[in-house]
Amino acid sequence: MLLLNAQELCLGYEGKRVASSITFCVRPGDYLFIVGENGSGKSTLMKTVLGLLSPIEGEITLGDGLKHNEIGYLPQQTVVQRDFPASVREVVLSGCLKRSGPCLFYTREDKECAATNMEKLGISALSKHCYRELSGGQQQRVLLARALCAARKILLLDEPVAGLDPKAAMDMYQIIKELNEKHGLTIVMISHDVSAAIKYASHILHIKENSSFFGNKQDYLETDMGKNFSNIGER
């Protein structure tokens, strides 16, 4: 059973094409890394998966009963987000709005979901703290917990360790690995970290302007594309 199935996608925005010939699929339990050079279309693909953009050509379909509002999403954090004046609990709870829609009150289920995800990420003790007073690594855990409140089966992450110090980045990768292996959550991650892709991925999608590779990690490392890209990551 497929959660996502993309066939011969051509991607772009405002009439500008940024990538083409993208075909891939995601099955339950996969850990897919999306790699490629800057401007290759990785973030555009993520927005297309979320239904925020339509492909210029080709199609992408959801399977196994998955709906767009059941996809957890952690975008790259902006400067404005880092200074958000709300408590940790309020930020995490807001993730429930994606799947339930606007409401005046959070349900008991919403509150239990938020509490469970804060505990899962080790931030329960920070629930009453102001979000903007946290460290970068703590903030990213809060945003990940927020994304988990929306995620039923799959979590999309856009450069989740960007701007973090090495220790916080390592911790974040370990958390995501546990979500995948221990809790069975399917992961799709955009990353420039080639070494992390080689270490954690089950599958790799490498996007180039007019071509792409999709397959398991072992097959990727046997291609010229994979060898060249992994050599860059090792320098």
PDB file of C-alpha atoms in Angstrom:
ATOM      1  CA  MET A   1       0.000   0.000   0.000  1.00  0.00           C
ATOM      2  CA  LEU A   2       1.357   3.409  -0.996  1.00  0.00           C
ATOM      3  CA  LEU A   3       0.980   6.565   1.074  1.00  0.00           C
ATOM      4  CA  LEU A   4       2.277   8.778  -1.758  1.00  0.00           C
ATOM      5  CA  ASN A   5       2.645   8.060  -5.448  1.00  0.00           C
ATOM      6  CA  ALA A   6       4.168  10.645  -7.799  1.00  0.00           C
ATOM      7  CA  GLN A   7       4.414  10.017 -11.536  1.00  0.00           C
ATOM      8  CA  GLU A   8       6.394  12.081 -14.051  1.00  0.00           C
ATOM      9  CA  LEU A   9       6.069  15.320 -12.133  1.00  0.00           C
ATOM     10  CA  CYS A  10       7.061  18.637 -13.624  1.00  0.00           C
ATOM     11  CA  LEU A  11       7.239  21.239 -10.867  1.00  0.00           C
ATOM     12  CA  GLY A  12       7.255  24.999 -10.777  1.00  0.00           C
ATOM     13  CA  TYR A  13       5.534  28.172  -9.636  1.00  0.00           C
ATOM     14  CA  GLU A  14       4.416  31.403 -11.269  1.00  0.00           C
ATOM     15  CA  GLY A  15       4.918  29.797 -14.659  1.00  0.00           C
ATOM     16  CA  LYS A  16       8.566  28.927 -13.993  1.00  0.00           C
ATOM     17  CA  ARG A  17       9.657  25.296 -14.247  1.00  0.00           C
ATOM     18  CA  VAL A  18      12.191  24.210 -11.642  1.00  0.00           C
ATOM     19  CA  ALA A  19      12.272  20.405 -11.985  1.00  0.00           C
ATOM     20  CA  SER A  20      10.883  17.673 -14.209  1.00  0.00           C
ATOM     21  CA  SER A  21      10.735  13.893 -14.659  1.00  0.00           C
ATOM     22  CA  ILE A  22      10.242  13.186 -10.951  1.00  0.00           C
ATOM     23  CA  THR A  23       8.756   9.786 -10.146  1.00  0.00           C
ATOM     24  CA  PHE A  24       8.763   8.241  -6.670  1.00  0.00           C
ATOM     25  CA  CYS A  25       6.561   6.546  -4.112  1.00  0.00           C
ATOM     26  CA  VAL A  26       6.412   6.330  -0.317  1.00  0.00           C
ATOM     27  CA  ARG A  27       5.265   3.262   1.590  1.00  0.00           C
ATOM     28  CA  PRO A  28       4.391   2.982   5.287  1.00  0.00           C
ATOM     29  CA  GLY A  29       7.540   2.899   7.397  1.00  0.00           C
ATOM     30  CA  ASP A  30       9.821   4.446   4.763  1.00  0.00           C
ATOM     31  CA  TYR A  31      12.445   7.045   5.648  1.00  0.00           C
ATOM     32  CA  LEU A  32      12.917   9.044   2.461  1.00  0.00           C
ATOM     33  CA  PHE A  33      15.592  11.713   2.107  1.00  0.00           C
ATOM     34  CA  ILE A  34      15.141  14.252  -0.691  1.00  0.00           C
ATOM     35  CA  VAL A  35      18.504  15.663  -1.751  1.00  0.00           C
ATOM     36  CA  GLY A  36      19.814  17.905  -4.507  1.00  0.00           C
ATOM     37  CA  GLU A  37      21.511  21.208  -5.123  1.00  0.00           C
ATOM     38  CA  ASN A  38      20.024  24.557  -4.082  1.00  0.00           C
ATOM     39  CA  GLY A  39      17.212  25.547  -6.425  1.00  0.00           C
ATOM     40  CA  SER A  40      16.684  22.002  -7.671  1.00  0.00           C
ATOM     41  CA  GLY A  41      13.021  22.007  -6.606  1.00  0.00           C
ATOM     42  CA  LYS A  42      13.078  20.185  -3.275  1.00  0.00           C
ATOM     43  CA  SER A  43      10.915  22.672  -1.357  1.00  0.00           C
ATOM     44  CA  THR A  44       8.621  23.072  -4.369  1.00  0.00           C
ATOM     45  CA  LEU A  45       8.105  19.301  -4.337  1.00  0.00           C
ATOM     46  CA  MET A  46       7.283  19.405  -0.627  1.00  0.00           C
ATOM     47  CA  LYS A  47       4.649  22.094  -1.211  1.00  0.00           C
ATOM     48  CA  THR A  48       3.209  20.026  -4.048  1.00  0.00           C
ATOM     49  CA  VAL A  49       2.932  16.977  -1.798  1.00  0.00           C
ATOM     50  CA  LEU A  50       1.101  19.125   0.762  1.00  0.00           C
ATOM     51  CA  GLY A  51      -1.352  20.306  -1.907  1.00  0.00           C
ATOM     52  CA  LEU A  52      -0.180  23.929  -1.672  1.00  0.00           C
ATOM     53  CA  LEU A  53       1.019  23.877  -5.288  1.00  0.00           C
ATOM     54  CA  SER A  54      -0.221  21.950  -8.305  1.00  0.00           C
ATOM     55  CA  PRO A  55       2.220  20.149 -10.590  1.00  0.00           C
ATOM     56  CA  ILE A  56       2.653  21.629 -14.057  1.00  0.00           C
ATOM     57  CA  GLU A  57       2.585  18.089 -15.426  1.00  0.00           C
ATOM     58  CA  GLY A  58       2.129  14.635 -13.955  1.00  0.00           C
ATOM     59  CA  GLU A  59       0.236  13.757 -10.823  1.00  0.00           C
ATOM     60  CA  ILE A  60       0.744  12.952  -7.192  1.00  0.00           C
ATOM     61  CA  THR A  61      -1.820  10.905  -5.324  1.00  0.00           C
ATOM     62  CA  LEU A  62      -2.375   9.942  -1.691  1.00  0.00           C
ATOM     63  CA  GLY A  63      -3.182   6.366  -0.714  1.00  0.00           C
ATOM     64  CA  ASP A  64      -4.164   4.216   2.256  1.00  0.00           C
ATOM     65  CA  GLY A  65      -6.902   6.711   3.173  1.00  0.00           C
ATOM     66  CA  LEU A  66      -4.411   9.512   3.803  1.00  0.00           C
ATOM     67  CA  LYS A  67      -5.732  13.086   3.593  1.00  0.00           C
ATOM     68  CA  HIS A  68      -3.736  16.296   3.187  1.00  0.00           C
ATOM     69  CA  ASN A  69      -4.762  17.544   6.638  1.00  0.00           C
ATOM     70  CA  GLU A  70      -3.346  14.359   8.188  1.00  0.00           C
ATOM     71  CA  ILE A  71       0.191  15.050   6.969  1.00  0.00           C
ATOM     72  CA  GLY A  72       2.481  16.491   9.622  1.00  0.00           C
ATOM     73  CA  TYR A  73       4.754  19.233   8.300  1.00  0.00           C
ATOM     74  CA  LEU A  74       7.792  20.910   9.817  1.00  0.00           C
ATOM     75  CA  PRO A  75       8.918  23.794   7.561  1.00  0.00           C
ATOM     76  CA  GLN A  76      12.170  25.653   7.872  1.00  0.00           C
ATOM     77  CA  GLN A  77      11.933  27.982  10.849  1.00  0.00           C
ATOM     78  CA  THR A  78      11.869  31.714  10.168  1.00  0.00           C
ATOM     79  CA  VAL A  79      13.138  34.582  12.319  1.00  0.00           C
ATOM     80  CA  VAL A  80       9.531  35.575  13.073  1.00  0.00           C
ATOM     81  CA  GLN A  81       8.722  32.079  14.341  1.00  0.00           C
ATOM     82  CA  ARG A  82      11.708  32.111  16.683  1.00  0.00           C
ATOM     83  CA  ASP A  83      10.252  35.159  18.456  1.00  0.00           C
ATOM     84  CA  PHE A  84       6.697  33.829  18.777  1.00  0.00           C
ATOM     85  CA  PRO A  85       5.212  35.005  22.126  1.00  0.00           C
ATOM     86  CA  ALA A  86       3.320  31.911  23.260  1.00  0.00           C
ATOM     87  CA  SER A  87       3.828  29.066  25.706  1.00  0.00           C
ATOM     88  CA  VAL A  88       5.266  25.745  24.569  1.00  0.00           C
ATOM     89  CA  ARG A  89       1.938  24.034  25.246  1.00  0.00           C
ATOM     90  CA  GLU A  90       0.043  26.600  23.164  1.00  0.00           C
ATOM     91  CA  VAL A  91       2.416  26.161  20.230  1.00  0.00           C
ATOM     92  CA  VAL A  92       2.164  22.366  20.341  1.00  0.00           C
ATOM     93  CA  LEU A  93      -1.627  22.420  20.721  1.00  0.00           C
ATOM     94  CA  SER A  94      -1.965  24.611  17.630  1.00  0.00           C
ATOM     95  CA  GLY A  95      -0.854  21.630  15.567  1.00  0.00           C
ATOM     96  CA  CYS A  96      -4.216  20.017  16.256  1.00  0.00           C
ATOM     97  CA  LEU A  97      -5.958  22.746  14.253  1.00  0.00           C
ATOM     98  CA  LYS A  98      -4.703  21.332  10.954  1.00  0.00           C
ATOM     99  CA  ARG A  99      -6.642  18.114  11.273  1.00  0.00           C
ATOM    100  CA  SER A 100      -9.693  19.406  13.168  1.00  0.00           C
ATOM    101  CA  GLY A 101     -10.094  22.856  11.603  1.00  0.00           C
ATOM    102  CA  PRO A 102     -10.712  26.181  13.381  1.00  0.00           C
ATOM    103  CA  CYS A 103     -12.468  25.790  16.734  1.00  0.00           C
ATOM    104  CA  LEU A 104     -13.128  27.831  19.838  1.00  0.00           C
ATOM    105  CA  PHE A 105     -11.942  25.150  22.229  1.00  0.00           C
ATOM    106  CA  TYR A 106      -9.483  22.296  22.108  1.00  0.00           C
ATOM    107  CA  THR A 107     -10.992  18.887  22.795  1.00  0.00           C
ATOM    108  CA  ARG A 108      -9.796  16.461  25.438  1.00  0.00           C
ATOM    109  CA  GLU A 109      -8.335  14.378  22.618  1.00  0.00           C
ATOM    110  CA  ASP A 110      -6.371  17.408  21.365  1.00  0.00           C
ATOM    111  CA  LYS A 111      -4.949  18.085  24.829  1.00  0.00           C
ATOM    112  CA  GLU A 112      -4.003  14.430  25.312  1.00  0.00           C
ATOM    113  CA  CYS A 113      -2.360  14.372  21.887  1.00  0.00           C
ATOM    114  CA  ALA A 114      -0.292  17.477  22.712  1.00  0.00           C
ATOM    115  CA  ALA A 115       0.731  16.061  26.106  1.00  0.00           C
ATOM    116  CA  THR A 116       1.746  12.740  24.541  1.00  0.00           C
ATOM    117  CA  ASN A 117       3.886  14.402  21.884  1.00  0.00           C
ATOM    118  CA  MET A 118       5.560  16.745  24.358  1.00  0.00           C
ATOM    119  CA  GLU A 119       6.446  13.730  26.495  1.00  0.00           C
ATOM    120  CA  LYS A 120       7.652  11.835  23.431  1.00  0.00           C
ATOM    121  CA  LEU A 121      10.081  14.661  22.634  1.00  0.00           C
ATOM    122  CA  GLY A 122      11.175  15.265  26.208  1.00  0.00           C
ATOM    123  CA  ILE A 123       9.737  18.784  26.545  1.00  0.00           C
ATOM    124  CA  SER A 124       6.897  18.232  29.039  1.00  0.00           C
ATOM    125  CA  ALA A 125       8.776  20.195  31.701  1.00  0.00           C
ATOM    126  CA  LEU A 126       8.873  23.185  29.338  1.00  0.00           C
ATOM    127  CA  SER A 127       5.100  23.280  28.703  1.00  0.00           C
ATOM    128  CA  LYS A 128       4.555  26.591  30.518  1.00  0.00           C
ATOM    129  CA  HIS A 129       7.754  28.239  29.296  1.00  0.00           C
ATOM    130  CA  CYS A 130       7.647  30.990  26.694  1.00  0.00           C
ATOM    131  CA  TYR A 131       8.605  29.585  23.308  1.00  0.00           C
ATOM    132  CA  ARG A 132      10.802  32.521  22.296  1.00  0.00           C
ATOM    133  CA  GLU A 133      12.966  32.114  25.403  1.00  0.00           C
ATOM    134  CA  LEU A 134      14.029  28.561  24.461  1.00  0.00           C
ATOM    135  CA  SER A 135      17.248  27.493  22.773  1.00  0.00           C
ATOM    136  CA  GLY A 136      17.236  26.683  19.069  1.00  0.00           C
ATOM    137  CA  GLY A 137      17.243  22.950  19.716  1.00  0.00           C
ATOM    138  CA  GLN A 138      14.380  23.213  22.209  1.00  0.00           C
ATOM    139  CA  GLN A 139      12.350  25.339  19.793  1.00  0.00           C
ATOM    140  CA  GLN A 140      12.805  22.761  17.057  1.00  0.00           C
ATOM    141  CA  ARG A 141      11.569  20.022  19.376  1.00  0.00           C
ATOM    142  CA  VAL A 142       8.490  22.117  20.123  1.00  0.00           C
ATOM    143  CA  LEU A 143       7.791  22.607  16.423  1.00  0.00           C
ATOM    144  CA  LEU A 144       8.300  18.913  15.796  1.00  0.00           C
ATOM    145  CA  ALA A 145       5.810  18.085  18.557  1.00  0.00           C
ATOM    146  CA  ARG A 146       3.406  20.524  16.897  1.00  0.00           C
ATOM    147  CA  ALA A 147       3.820  18.752  13.552  1.00  0.00           C
ATOM    148  CA  LEU A 148       3.232  15.389  15.230  1.00  0.00           C
ATOM    149  CA  CYS A 149      -0.167  16.607  16.434  1.00  0.00           C
ATOM    150  CA  ALA A 150      -1.239  16.773  12.789  1.00  0.00           C
ATOM    151  CA  ALA A 151       0.549  13.632  11.594  1.00  0.00           C
ATOM    152  CA  ARG A 152      -1.503  10.466  11.355  1.00  0.00           C
ATOM    153  CA  LYS A 153       0.873   8.339   9.293  1.00  0.00           C
ATOM    154  CA  ILE A 154       3.496  10.548   7.676  1.00  0.00           C
ATOM    155  CA  LEU A 155       5.728  13.474   8.609  1.00  0.00           C
ATOM    156  CA  LEU A 156       7.332  15.917   6.146  1.00  0.00           C
ATOM    157  CA  LEU A 157      10.439  17.771   7.315  1.00  0.00           C
ATOM    158  CA  ASP A 158      12.191  20.616   5.499  1.00  0.00           C
ATOM    159  CA  GLU A 159      15.803  20.957   6.685  1.00  0.00           C
ATOM    160  CA  PRO A 160      14.928  20.156  10.329  1.00  0.00           C
ATOM    161  CA  VAL A 161      18.483  20.668  11.646  1.00  0.00           C
ATOM    162  CA  ALA A 162      19.216  23.934   9.815  1.00  0.00           C
ATOM    163  CA  GLY A 163      20.777  26.468  12.189  1.00  0.00           C
ATOM    164  CA  LEU A 164      21.247  23.990  15.042  1.00  0.00           C
ATOM    165  CA  ASP A 165      24.577  23.370  16.741  1.00  0.00           C
ATOM    166  CA  PRO A 166      26.135  19.914  16.169  1.00  0.00           C
ATOM    167  CA  LYS A 167      24.854  18.439  19.456  1.00  0.00           C
ATOM    168  CA  ALA A 168      21.285  19.667  18.886  1.00  0.00           C
ATOM    169  CA  ALA A 169      21.393  18.446  15.278  1.00  0.00           C
ATOM    170  CA  MET A 170      22.541  14.996  16.390  1.00  0.00           C
ATOM    171  CA  ASP A 171      19.768  14.873  18.996  1.00  0.00           C
ATOM    172  CA  MET A 172      17.177  15.875  16.387  1.00  0.00           C
ATOM    173  CA  TYR A 173      18.300  13.148  13.986  1.00  0.00           C
ATOM    174  CA  GLN A 174      18.086  10.593  16.789  1.00  0.00           C
ATOM    175  CA  ILE A 175      14.572  11.721  17.710  1.00  0.00           C
ATOM    176  CA  ILE A 176      13.421  11.445  14.098  1.00  0.00           C
ATOM    177  CA  LYS A 177      15.001   7.999  13.807  1.00  0.00           C
ATOM    178  CA  GLU A 178      13.077   6.836  16.880  1.00  0.00           C
ATOM    179  CA  LEU A 179       9.821   8.243  15.491  1.00  0.00           C
ATOM    180  CA  ASN A 180      10.404   6.175  12.380  1.00  0.00           C
ATOM    181  CA  GLU A 181      11.660   2.949  13.932  1.00  0.00           C
ATOM    182  CA  LYS A 182       9.942   2.865  17.320  1.00  0.00           C
ATOM    183  CA  HIS A 183       6.659   4.595  16.564  1.00  0.00           C
ATOM    184  CA  GLY A 184       6.266   3.523  12.926  1.00  0.00           C
ATOM    185  CA  LEU A 185       5.954   7.034  11.523  1.00  0.00           C
ATOM    186  CA  THR A 186       6.815   7.438   7.849  1.00  0.00           C
ATOM    187  CA  ILE A 187       9.388  10.198   7.292  1.00  0.00           C
ATOM    188  CA  VAL A 188      10.036  12.358   4.222  1.00  0.00           C
ATOM    189  CA  MET A 189      12.908  14.784   4.780  1.00  0.00           C
ATOM    190  CA  ILE A 190      14.567  17.469   2.681  1.00  0.00           C
ATOM    191  CA  SER A 191      18.223  17.738   3.621  1.00  0.00           C
ATOM    192  CA  HIS A 192      21.603  19.039   2.463  1.00  0.00           C
ATOM    193  CA  ASP A 193      23.282  16.672   4.916  1.00  0.00           C
ATOM    194  CA  VAL A 194      24.492  13.878   2.646  1.00  0.00           C
ATOM    195  CA  SER A 195      26.146  11.958   5.470  1.00  0.00           C
ATOM    196  CA  ALA A 196      22.842  11.901   7.369  1.00  0.00           C
ATOM    197  CA  ALA A 197      21.006  10.672   4.272  1.00  0.00           C
ATOM    198  CA  ILE A 198      23.482   7.833   3.878  1.00  0.00           C
ATOM    199  CA  LYS A 199      23.237   6.974   7.591  1.00  0.00           C
ATOM    200  CA  TYR A 200      19.475   7.138   8.146  1.00  0.00           C
ATOM    201  CA  ALA A 201      17.582   6.855   4.853  1.00  0.00           C
ATOM    202  CA  SER A 202      15.807   3.766   3.620  1.00  0.00           C
ATOM    203  CA  HIS A 203      15.241   5.498   0.259  1.00  0.00           C
ATOM    204  CA  ILE A 204      16.708   8.528  -1.504  1.00  0.00           C
ATOM    205  CA  LEU A 205      15.202  10.874  -4.069  1.00  0.00           C
ATOM    206  CA  HIS A 206      17.919  12.944  -5.748  1.00  0.00           C
ATOM    207  CA  ILE A 207      16.458  15.763  -7.820  1.00  0.00           C
ATOM    208  CA  LYS A 208      18.274  17.390 -10.710  1.00  0.00           C
ATOM    209  CA  GLU A 209      16.919  19.884 -13.221  1.00  0.00           C
ATOM    210  CA  ASN A 210      15.915  17.426 -15.942  1.00  0.00           C
ATOM    211  CA  SER A 211      16.296  14.084 -14.224  1.00  0.00           C
ATOM    212  CA  SER A 212      16.077  12.396 -10.858  1.00  0.00           C
ATOM    213  CA  PHE A 213      16.995   9.189  -9.092  1.00  0.00           C
ATOM    214  CA  PHE A 214      14.657   7.311  -6.787  1.00  0.00           C
ATOM    215  CA  GLY A 215      15.441   4.045  -5.078  1.00  0.00           C
ATOM    216  CA  ASN A 216      16.831   2.456  -1.957  1.00  0.00           C
ATOM    217  CA  LYS A 217      20.010   3.742  -0.371  1.00  0.00           C
ATOM    218  CA  GLN A 218      22.165   0.859  -1.543  1.00  0.00           C
ATOM    219  CA  ASP A 219      21.170   1.302  -5.191  1.00  0.00           C
ATOM    220  CA  TYR A 220      21.742   5.048  -4.940  1.00  0.00           C
ATOM    221  CA  LEU A 221      25.299   4.607  -3.712  1.00  0.00           C
ATOM    222  CA  GLU A 222      26.081   2.486  -6.790  1.00  0.00           C
ATOM    223  CA  THR A 223      25.123   5.247  -9.227  1.00  0.00           C
ATOM    224  CA  ASP A 224      27.484   7.955 -10.486  1.00  0.00           C
ATOM    225  CA  MET A 225      25.091  10.518  -9.035  1.00  0.00           C
ATOM    226  CA  GLY A 226      25.246   8.891  -5.631  1.00  0.00           C
ATOM    227  CA  LYS A 227      29.018   8.441  -5.680  1.00  0.00           C
ATOM    228  CA  ASN A 228      29.634  12.065  -6.628  1.00  0.00           C
ATOM    229  CA  PHE A 229      27.163  13.424  -4.108  1.00  0.00           C
ATOM    230  CA  SER A 230      28.411  11.243  -1.275  1.00  0.00           C
ATOM    231  CA  ASN A 231      32.015  12.242  -2.008  1.00  0.00           C
ATOM    232  CA  ILE A 232      31.003  15.892  -1.600  1.00  0.00           C
ATOM    233  CA  GLY A 233      29.424  15.052   1.752  1.00  0.00           C
ATOM    234  CA  GLU A 234      32.605  13.357   2.958  1.00  0.00           C
ATOM    235  CA  ARG A 235      34.894  16.332   2.272  1.00  0.00           C
TER     236      ARG A 235
END
